[in-house]
PDB file of C-alpha atoms in Angstrom:
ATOM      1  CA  UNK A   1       1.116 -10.218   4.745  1.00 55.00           C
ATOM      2  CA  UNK A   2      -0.498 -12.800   7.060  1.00 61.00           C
ATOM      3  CA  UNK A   3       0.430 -16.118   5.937  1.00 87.00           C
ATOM      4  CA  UNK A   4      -2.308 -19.180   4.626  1.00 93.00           C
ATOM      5  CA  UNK A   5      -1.681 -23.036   4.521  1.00 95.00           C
ATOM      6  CA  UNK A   6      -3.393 -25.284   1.830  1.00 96.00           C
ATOM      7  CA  UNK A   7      -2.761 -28.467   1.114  1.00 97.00           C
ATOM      8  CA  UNK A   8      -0.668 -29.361  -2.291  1.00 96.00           C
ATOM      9  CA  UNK A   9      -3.122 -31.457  -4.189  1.00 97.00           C
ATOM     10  CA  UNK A  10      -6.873 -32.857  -3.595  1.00 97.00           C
ATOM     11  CA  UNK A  11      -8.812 -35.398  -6.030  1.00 97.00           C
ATOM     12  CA  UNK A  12     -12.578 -35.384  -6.224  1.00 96.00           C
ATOM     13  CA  UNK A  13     -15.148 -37.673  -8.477  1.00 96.00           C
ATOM     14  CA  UNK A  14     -17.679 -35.430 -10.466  1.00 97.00           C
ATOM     15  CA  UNK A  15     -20.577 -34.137  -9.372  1.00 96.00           C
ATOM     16  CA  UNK A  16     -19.573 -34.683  -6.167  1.00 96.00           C
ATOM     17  CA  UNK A  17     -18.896 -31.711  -3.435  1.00 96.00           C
ATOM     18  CA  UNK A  18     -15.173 -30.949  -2.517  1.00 97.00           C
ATOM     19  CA  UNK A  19     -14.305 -29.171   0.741  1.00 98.00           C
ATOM     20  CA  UNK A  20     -11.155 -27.306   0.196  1.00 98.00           C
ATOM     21  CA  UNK A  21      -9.457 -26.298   3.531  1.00 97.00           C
ATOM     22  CA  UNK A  22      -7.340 -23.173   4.373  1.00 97.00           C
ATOM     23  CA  UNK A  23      -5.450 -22.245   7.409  1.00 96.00           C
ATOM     24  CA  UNK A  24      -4.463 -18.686   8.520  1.00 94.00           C
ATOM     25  CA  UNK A  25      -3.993 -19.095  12.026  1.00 93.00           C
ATOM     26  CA  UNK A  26      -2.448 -15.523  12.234  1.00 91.00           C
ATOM     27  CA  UNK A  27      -5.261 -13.524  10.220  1.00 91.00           C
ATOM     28  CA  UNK A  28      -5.875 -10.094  11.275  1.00 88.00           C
ATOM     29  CA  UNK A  29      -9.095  -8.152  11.990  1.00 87.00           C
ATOM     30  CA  UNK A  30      -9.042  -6.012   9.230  1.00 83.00           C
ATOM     31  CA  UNK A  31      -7.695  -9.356   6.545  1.00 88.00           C
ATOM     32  CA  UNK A  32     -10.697 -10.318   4.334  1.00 90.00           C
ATOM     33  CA  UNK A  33     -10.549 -14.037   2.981  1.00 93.00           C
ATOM     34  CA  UNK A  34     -10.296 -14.603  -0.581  1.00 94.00           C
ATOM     35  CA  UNK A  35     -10.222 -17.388  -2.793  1.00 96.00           C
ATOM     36  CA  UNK A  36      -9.038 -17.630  -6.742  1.00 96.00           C
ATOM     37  CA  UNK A  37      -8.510 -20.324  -9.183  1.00 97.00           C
ATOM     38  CA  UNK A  38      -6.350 -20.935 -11.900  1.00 95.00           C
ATOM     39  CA  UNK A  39      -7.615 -22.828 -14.371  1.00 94.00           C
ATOM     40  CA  UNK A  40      -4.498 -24.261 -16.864  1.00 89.00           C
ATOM     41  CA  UNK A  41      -3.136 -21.939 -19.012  1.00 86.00           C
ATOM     42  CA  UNK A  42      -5.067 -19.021 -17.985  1.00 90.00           C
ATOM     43  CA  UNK A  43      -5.261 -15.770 -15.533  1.00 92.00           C
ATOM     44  CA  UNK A  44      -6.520 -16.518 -11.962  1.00 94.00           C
ATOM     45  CA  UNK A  45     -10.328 -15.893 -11.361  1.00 95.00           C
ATOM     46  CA  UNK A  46     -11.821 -14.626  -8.600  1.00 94.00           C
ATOM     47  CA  UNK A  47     -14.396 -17.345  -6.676  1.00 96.00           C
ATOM     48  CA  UNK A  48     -15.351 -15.778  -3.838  1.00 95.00           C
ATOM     49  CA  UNK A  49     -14.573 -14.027  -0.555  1.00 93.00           C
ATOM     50  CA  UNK A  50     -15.939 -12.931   3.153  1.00 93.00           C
ATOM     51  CA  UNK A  51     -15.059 -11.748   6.676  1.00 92.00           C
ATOM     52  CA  UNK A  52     -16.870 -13.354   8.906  1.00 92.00           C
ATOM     53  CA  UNK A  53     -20.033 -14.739   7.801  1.00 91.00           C
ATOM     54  CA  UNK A  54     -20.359 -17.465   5.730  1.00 93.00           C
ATOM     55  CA  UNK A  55     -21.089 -16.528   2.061  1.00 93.00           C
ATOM     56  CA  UNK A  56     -22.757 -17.860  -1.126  1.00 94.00           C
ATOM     57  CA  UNK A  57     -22.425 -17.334  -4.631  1.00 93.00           C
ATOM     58  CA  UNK A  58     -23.125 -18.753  -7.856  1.00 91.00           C
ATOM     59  CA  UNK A  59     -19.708 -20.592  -8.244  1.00 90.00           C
ATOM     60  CA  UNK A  60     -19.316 -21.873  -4.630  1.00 95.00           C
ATOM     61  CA  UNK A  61     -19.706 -21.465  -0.529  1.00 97.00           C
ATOM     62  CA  UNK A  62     -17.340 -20.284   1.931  1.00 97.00           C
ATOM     63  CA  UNK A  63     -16.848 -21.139   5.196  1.00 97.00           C
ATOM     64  CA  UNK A  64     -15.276 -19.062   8.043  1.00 97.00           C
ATOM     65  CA  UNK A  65     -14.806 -20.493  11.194  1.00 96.00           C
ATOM     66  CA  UNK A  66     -15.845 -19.427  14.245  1.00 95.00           C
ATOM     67  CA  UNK A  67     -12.691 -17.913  15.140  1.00 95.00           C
ATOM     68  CA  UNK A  68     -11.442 -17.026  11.728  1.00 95.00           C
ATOM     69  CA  UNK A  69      -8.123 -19.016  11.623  1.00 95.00           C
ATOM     70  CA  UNK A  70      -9.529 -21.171   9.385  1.00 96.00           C
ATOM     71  CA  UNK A  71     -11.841 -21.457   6.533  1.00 97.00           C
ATOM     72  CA  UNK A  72     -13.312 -23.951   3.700  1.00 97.00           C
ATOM     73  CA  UNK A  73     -14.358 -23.099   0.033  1.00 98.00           C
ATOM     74  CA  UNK A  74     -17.175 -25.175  -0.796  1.00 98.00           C
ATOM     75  CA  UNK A  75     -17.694 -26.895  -3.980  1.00 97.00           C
ATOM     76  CA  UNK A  76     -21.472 -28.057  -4.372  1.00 95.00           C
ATOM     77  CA  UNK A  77     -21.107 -30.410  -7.062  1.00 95.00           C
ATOM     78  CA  UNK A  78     -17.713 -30.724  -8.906  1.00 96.00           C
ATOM     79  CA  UNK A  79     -17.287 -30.646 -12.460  1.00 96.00           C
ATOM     80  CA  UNK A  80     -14.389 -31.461 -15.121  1.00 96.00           C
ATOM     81  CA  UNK A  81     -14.122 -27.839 -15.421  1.00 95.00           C
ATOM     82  CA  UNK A  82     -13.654 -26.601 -11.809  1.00 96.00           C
ATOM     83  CA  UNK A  83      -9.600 -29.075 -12.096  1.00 97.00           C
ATOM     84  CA  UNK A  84      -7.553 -26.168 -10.980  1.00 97.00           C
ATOM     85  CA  UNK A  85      -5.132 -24.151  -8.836  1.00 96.00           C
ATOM     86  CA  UNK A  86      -7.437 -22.945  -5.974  1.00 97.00           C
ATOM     87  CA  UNK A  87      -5.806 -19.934  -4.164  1.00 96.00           C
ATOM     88  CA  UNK A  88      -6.569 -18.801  -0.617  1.00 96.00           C
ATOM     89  CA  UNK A  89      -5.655 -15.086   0.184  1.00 92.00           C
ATOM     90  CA  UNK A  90      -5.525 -12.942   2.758  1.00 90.00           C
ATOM     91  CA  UNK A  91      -5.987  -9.785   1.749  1.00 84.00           C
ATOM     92  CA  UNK A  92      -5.535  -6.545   4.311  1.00 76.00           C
ATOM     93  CA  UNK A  93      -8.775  -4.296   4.203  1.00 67.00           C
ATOM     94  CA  UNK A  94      -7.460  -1.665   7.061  1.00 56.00           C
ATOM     95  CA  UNK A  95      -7.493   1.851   5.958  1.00 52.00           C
ATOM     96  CA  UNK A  96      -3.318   2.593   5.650  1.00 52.00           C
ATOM     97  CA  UNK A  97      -2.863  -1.005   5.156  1.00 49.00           C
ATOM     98  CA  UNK A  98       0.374  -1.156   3.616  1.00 49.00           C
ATOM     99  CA  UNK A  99      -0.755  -4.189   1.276  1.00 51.00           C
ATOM    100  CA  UNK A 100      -3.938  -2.634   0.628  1.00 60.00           C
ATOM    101  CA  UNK A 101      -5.029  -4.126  -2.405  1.00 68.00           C
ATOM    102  CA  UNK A 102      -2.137  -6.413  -3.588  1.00 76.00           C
ATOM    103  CA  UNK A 103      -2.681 -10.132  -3.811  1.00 84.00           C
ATOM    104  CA  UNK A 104      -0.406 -12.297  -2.539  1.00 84.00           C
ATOM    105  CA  UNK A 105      -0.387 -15.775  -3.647  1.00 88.00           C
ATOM    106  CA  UNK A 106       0.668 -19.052  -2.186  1.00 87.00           C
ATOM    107  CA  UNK A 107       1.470 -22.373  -4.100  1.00 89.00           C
ATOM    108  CA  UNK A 108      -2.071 -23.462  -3.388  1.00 94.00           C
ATOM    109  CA  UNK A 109      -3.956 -26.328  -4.046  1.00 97.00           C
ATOM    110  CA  UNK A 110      -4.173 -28.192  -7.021  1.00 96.00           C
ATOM    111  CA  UNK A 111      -7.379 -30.228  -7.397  1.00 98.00           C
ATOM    112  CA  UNK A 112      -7.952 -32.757 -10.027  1.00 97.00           C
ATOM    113  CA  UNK A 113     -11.771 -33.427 -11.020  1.00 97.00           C
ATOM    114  CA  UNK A 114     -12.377 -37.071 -12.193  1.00 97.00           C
ATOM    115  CA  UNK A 115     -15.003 -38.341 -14.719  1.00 95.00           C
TER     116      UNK A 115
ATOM    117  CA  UNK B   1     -17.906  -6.996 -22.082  1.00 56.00           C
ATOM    118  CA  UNK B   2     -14.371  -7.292 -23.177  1.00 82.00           C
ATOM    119  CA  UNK B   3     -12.202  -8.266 -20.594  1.00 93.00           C
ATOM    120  CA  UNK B   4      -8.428  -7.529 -19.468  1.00 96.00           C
ATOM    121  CA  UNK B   5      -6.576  -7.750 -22.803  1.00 96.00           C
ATOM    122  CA  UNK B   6      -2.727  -8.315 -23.059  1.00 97.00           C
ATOM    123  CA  UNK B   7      -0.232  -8.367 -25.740  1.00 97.00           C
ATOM    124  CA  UNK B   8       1.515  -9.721 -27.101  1.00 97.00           C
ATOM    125  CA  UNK B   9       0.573 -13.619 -25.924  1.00 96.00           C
ATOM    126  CA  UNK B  10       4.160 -14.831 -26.382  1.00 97.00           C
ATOM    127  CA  UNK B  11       7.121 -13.133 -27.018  1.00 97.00           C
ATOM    128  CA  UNK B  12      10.518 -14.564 -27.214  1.00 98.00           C
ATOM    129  CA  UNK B  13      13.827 -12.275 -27.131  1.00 97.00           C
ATOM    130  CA  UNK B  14      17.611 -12.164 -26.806  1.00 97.00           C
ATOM    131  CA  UNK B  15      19.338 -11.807 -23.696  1.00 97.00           C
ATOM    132  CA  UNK B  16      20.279  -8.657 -22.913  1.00 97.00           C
ATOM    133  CA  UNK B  17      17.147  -6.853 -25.089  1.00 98.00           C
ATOM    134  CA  UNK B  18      14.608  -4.614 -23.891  1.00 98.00           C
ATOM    135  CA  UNK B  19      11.064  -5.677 -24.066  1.00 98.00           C
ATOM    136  CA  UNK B  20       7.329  -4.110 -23.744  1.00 98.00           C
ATOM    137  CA  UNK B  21       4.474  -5.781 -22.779  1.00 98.00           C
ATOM    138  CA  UNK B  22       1.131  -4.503 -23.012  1.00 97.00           C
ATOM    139  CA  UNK B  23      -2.328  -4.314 -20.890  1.00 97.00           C
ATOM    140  CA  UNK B  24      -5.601  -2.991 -21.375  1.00 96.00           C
ATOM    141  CA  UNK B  25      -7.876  -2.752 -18.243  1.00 95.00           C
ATOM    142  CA  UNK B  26     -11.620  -3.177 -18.640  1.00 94.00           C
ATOM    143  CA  UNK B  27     -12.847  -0.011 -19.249  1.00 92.00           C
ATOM    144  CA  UNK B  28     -13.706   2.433 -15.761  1.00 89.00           C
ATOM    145  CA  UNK B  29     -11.470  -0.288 -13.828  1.00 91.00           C
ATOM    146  CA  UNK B  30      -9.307   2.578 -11.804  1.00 89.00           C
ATOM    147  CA  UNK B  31      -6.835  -0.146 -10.364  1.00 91.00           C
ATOM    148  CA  UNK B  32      -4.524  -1.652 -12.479  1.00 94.00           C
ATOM    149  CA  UNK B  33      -2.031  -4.642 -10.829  1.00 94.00           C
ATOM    150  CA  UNK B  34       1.215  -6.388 -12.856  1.00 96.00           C
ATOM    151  CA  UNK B  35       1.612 -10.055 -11.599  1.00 96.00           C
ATOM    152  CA  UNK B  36       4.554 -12.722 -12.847  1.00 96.00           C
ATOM    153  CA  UNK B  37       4.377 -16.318 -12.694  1.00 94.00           C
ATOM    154  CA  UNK B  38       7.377 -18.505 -13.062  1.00 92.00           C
ATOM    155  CA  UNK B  39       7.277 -22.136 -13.832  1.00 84.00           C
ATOM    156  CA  UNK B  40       5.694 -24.061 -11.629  1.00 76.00           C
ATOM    157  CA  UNK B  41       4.870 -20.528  -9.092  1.00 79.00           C
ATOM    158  CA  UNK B  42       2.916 -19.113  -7.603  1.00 82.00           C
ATOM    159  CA  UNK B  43       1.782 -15.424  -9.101  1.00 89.00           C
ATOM    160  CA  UNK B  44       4.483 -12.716  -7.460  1.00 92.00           C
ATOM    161  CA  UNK B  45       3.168  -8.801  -7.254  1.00 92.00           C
ATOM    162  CA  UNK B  46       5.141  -6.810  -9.506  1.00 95.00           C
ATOM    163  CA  UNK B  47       3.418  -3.206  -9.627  1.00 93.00           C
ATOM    164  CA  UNK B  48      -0.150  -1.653  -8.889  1.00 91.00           C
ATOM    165  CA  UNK B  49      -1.920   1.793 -10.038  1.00 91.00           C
ATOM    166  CA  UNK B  50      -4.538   3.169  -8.644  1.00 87.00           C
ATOM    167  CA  UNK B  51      -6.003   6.346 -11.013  1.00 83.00           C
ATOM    168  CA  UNK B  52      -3.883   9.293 -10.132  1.00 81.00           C
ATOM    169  CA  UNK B  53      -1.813   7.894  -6.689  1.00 84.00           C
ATOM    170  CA  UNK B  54       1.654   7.124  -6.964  1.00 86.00           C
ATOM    171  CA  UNK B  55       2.320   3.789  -8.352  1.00 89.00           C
ATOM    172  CA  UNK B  56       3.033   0.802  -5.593  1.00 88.00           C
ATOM    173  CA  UNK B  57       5.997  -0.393  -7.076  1.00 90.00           C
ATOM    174  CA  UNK B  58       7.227  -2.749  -3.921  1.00 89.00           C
ATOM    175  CA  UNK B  59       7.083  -5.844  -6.223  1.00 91.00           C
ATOM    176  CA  UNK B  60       9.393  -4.671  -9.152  1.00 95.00           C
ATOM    177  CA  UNK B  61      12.614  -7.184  -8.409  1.00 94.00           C
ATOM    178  CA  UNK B  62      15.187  -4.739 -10.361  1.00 95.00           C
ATOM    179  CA  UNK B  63      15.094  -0.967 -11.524  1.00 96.00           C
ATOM    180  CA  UNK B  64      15.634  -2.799 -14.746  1.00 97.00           C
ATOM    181  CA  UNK B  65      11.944  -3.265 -14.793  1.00 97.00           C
ATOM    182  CA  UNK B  66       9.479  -0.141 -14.964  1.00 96.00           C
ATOM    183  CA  UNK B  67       5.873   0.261 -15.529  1.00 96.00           C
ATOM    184  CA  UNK B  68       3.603   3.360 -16.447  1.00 94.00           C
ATOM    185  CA  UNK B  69      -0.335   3.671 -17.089  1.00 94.00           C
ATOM    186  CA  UNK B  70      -1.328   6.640 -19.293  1.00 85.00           C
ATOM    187  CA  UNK B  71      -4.613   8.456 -19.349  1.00 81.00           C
ATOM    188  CA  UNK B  72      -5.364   5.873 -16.088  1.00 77.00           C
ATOM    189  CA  UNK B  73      -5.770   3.370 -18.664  1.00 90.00           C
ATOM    190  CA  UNK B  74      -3.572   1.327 -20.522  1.00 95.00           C
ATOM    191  CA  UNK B  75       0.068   0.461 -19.088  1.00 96.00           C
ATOM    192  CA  UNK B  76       3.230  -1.002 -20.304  1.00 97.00           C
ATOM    193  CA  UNK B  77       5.876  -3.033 -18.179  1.00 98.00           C
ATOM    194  CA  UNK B  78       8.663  -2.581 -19.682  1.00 98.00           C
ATOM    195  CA  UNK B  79      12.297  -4.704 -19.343  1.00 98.00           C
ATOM    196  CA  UNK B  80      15.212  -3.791 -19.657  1.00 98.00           C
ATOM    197  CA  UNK B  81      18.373  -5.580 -20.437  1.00 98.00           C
ATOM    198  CA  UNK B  82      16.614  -8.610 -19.918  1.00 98.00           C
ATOM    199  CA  UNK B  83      17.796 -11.768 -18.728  1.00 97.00           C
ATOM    200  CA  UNK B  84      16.971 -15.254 -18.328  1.00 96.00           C
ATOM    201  CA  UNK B  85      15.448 -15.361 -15.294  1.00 95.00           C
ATOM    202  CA  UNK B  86      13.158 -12.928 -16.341  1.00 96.00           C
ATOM    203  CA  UNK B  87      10.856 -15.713 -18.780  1.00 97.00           C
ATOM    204  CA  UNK B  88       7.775 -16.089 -17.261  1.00 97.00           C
ATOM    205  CA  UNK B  89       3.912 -15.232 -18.009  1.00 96.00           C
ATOM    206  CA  UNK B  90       3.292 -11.930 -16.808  1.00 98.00           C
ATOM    207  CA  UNK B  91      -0.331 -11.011 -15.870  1.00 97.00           C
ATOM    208  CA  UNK B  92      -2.015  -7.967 -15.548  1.00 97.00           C
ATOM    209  CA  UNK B  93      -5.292  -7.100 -13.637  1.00 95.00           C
ATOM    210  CA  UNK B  94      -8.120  -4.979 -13.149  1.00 94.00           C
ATOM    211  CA  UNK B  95     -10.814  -4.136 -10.525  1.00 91.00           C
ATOM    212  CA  UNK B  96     -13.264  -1.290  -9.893  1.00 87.00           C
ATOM    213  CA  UNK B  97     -11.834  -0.345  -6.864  1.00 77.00           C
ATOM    214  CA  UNK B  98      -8.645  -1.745  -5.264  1.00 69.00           C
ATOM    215  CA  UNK B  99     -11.051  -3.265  -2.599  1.00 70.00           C
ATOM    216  CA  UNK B 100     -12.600  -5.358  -5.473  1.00 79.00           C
ATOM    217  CA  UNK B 101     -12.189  -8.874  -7.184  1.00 89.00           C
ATOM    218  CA  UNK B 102      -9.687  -8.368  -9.862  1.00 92.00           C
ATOM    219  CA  UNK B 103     -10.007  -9.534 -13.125  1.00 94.00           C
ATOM    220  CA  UNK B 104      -7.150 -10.897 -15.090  1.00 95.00           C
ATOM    221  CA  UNK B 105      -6.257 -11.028 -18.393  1.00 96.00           C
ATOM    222  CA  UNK B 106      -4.422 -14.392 -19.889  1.00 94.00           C
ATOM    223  CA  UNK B 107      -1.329 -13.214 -19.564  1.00 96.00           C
ATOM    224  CA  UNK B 108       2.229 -12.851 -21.572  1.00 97.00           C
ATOM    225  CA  UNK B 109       4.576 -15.667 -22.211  1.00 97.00           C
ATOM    226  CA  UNK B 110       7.828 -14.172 -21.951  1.00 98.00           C
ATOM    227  CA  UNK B 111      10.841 -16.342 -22.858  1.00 97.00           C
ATOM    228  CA  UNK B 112      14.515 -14.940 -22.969  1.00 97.00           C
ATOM    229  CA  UNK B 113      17.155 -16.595 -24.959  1.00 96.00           C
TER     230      UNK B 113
END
């Protein structure tokens, strides 16, 4: 599985956005990027994901770069409730993919929300 | 609609015990994934279904572990012998299609004695 870099912690003041970065310098063309968080003591939870575009949902923005060895999740306006483990996955797409559906997690990035 | 349900929430055991830990997808979800986190971990893939194909079982870390999904619905992981380094919460998900966000339940608590 192609391999993503995040950084170990961020902090952010609420209502405020937060930019969370990811690296996957060696991302292939058929690896869609996805993005879960962890809130504490619970299952991960699926934010958001794209390929090449940038995309927009209700929870948060994602954006790929140009070049796709990089992207950024988006928070518009952080809240207490968005303090969590934010995961960034590449996940293979490719017909015969041998990872075809599996995620694989990193450590990810732990951001703290304060008041 | 309900969600990804698992039971039990904690269990603790003996070392050496077997153990079976349950999942129930949300209903019409035909992929079904087992995750485990350790302290402190990140989630590791254990085993994913996908209705009738064969299980992907590439994850499991010992045969002492083995899952199943009957009627392409609810599964067990089960443990055999089980050891210390087996405590950890152990999540199970489900999506739609294995191409689709998967949904998790909150996961069992596993702690061996």
């Amino acid at each position: 599985d192609a391999k993503t870099t995040q950084p170990n912690s961020m902090e952010s003041n609420e209502e405020e956005p937060v930019h969370l970065p990811c690296n996957h310098s060696t991302i292939s063309g058929t690896d869609y990027i996805h993005w879960y968080r962890q809130l504490p003591s619970q299952g991960p939870e699926y934010v958001i994901h794209g390929l090449t575009s940038n995309v927009n949902n209700r929870m948060a923005s994602l954006a790929i770069a140009e070049d796709r060895k990089s992207s950024t999740l988006i928070l518009h306006r952080a809240t207490l409730r968005d303090a969590a483990v934010y995961y960034c996955i590449l996940r293979e797409e490719g017909a015969g993919g041998t990872s075809y559906g599996k995620l694989t997690f990193g450590q990810g990035t732990i951001l703290t929300v304060h008041p | 609609g309900a969600g990804v349900s698992q039971s039990p929430s904690n269990k603790v055991t003996e070392k050496g015990k077997d153990v079976e830990l349950r999942c129930d997808p949300i209903s019409g979800h035909t992929a079904l994934y087992w995750y485990r986190q350790s302290l402190g971990q990140g989630l590791e893939f254990l085993i994913y279904f996908q209705g009738n194909s064969a299980p992907d079982k590439s994850g499991l870390p010992s045969d002492r572990f083995s899952a199943e999904r009957t009627g392409g619905s609810v599964s067990t992981l089960t443990i055999q012998r089980t050891q210390q380094e087996d405590s950890a919460v152990y999540l199970c998900a489900s999506s739609l299609m294995r191409t689709m966000e998967q949904f998790f339940g909150p996961g069992t608590r596993l702690t061996v004695l």
